[in-house]
mmCIF file of C-alpha atoms in Angstrom:
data_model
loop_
_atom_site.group_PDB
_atom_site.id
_atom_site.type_symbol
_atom_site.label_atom_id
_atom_site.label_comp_id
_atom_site.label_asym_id
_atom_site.label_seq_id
_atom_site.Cartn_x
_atom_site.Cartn_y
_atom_site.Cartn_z
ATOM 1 C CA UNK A 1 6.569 -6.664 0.368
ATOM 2 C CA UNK A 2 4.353 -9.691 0.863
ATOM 3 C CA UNK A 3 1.842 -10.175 3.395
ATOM 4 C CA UNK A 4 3.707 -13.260 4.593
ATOM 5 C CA UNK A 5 7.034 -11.324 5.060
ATOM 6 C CA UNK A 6 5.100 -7.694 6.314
ATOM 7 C CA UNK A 7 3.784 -10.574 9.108
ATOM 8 C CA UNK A 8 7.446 -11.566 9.907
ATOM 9 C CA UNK A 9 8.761 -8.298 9.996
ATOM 10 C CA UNK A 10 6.008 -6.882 12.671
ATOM 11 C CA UNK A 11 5.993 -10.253 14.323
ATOM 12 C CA UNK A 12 3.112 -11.249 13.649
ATOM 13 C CA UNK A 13 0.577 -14.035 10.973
ATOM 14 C CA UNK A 14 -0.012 -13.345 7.347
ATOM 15 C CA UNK A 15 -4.005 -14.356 8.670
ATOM 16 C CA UNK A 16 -3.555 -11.349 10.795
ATOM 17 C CA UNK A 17 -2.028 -9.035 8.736
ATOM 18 C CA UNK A 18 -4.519 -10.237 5.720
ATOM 19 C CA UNK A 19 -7.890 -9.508 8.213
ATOM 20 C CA UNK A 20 -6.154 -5.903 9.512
ATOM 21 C CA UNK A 21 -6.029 -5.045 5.609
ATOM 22 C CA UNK A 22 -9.747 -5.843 5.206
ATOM 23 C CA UNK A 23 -10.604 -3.880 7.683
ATOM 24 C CA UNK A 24 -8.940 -0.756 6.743
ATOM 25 C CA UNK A 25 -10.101 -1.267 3.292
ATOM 26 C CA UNK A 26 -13.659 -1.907 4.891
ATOM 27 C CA UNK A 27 -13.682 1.370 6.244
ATOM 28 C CA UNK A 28 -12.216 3.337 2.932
ATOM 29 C CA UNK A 29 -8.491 3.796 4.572
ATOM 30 C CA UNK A 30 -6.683 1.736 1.645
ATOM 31 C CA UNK A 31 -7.045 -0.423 -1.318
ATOM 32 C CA UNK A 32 -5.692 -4.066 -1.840
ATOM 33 C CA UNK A 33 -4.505 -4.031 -5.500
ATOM 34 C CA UNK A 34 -2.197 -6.926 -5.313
ATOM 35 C CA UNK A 35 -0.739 -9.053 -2.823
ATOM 36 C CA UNK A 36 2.358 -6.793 -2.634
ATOM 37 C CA UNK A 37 0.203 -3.326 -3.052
ATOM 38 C CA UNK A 38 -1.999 -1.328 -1.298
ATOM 39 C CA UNK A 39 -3.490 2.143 -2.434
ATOM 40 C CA UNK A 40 -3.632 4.951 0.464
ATOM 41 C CA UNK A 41 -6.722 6.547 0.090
ATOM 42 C CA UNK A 42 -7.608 8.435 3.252
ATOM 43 C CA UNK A 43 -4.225 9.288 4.660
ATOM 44 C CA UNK A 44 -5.393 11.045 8.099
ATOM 45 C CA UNK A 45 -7.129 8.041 8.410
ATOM 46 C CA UNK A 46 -4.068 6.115 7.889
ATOM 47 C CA UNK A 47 -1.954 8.527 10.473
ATOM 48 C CA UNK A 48 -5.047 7.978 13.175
ATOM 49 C CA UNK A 49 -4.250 4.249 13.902
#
């Protein structure tokens, strides 16, 4: 799933979506590895938001 269409589906901007991912991969939650994956890499951390 793309950024663009994860933005459509929750209702909201790819620019939005795109920022929320740097965050949580700022703080060690997840991993961008592509534009259509994402590593989990703290799980609780995940389940906390």
């Amino acid at each position: 799933m793309t950024r663009a269409d994860l933005a459509s589906y929750l209702g909201t901007t790819p620019e939005t979506i795109s920022r929320r991912l740097s965050v949580l991969e700022d703080q060690g939650v997840i991993q961008q590895l592509t534009n259509k994956q994402i590593k989990i890499l703290d799980m609780n951390g995940l389940l906390l938001i």
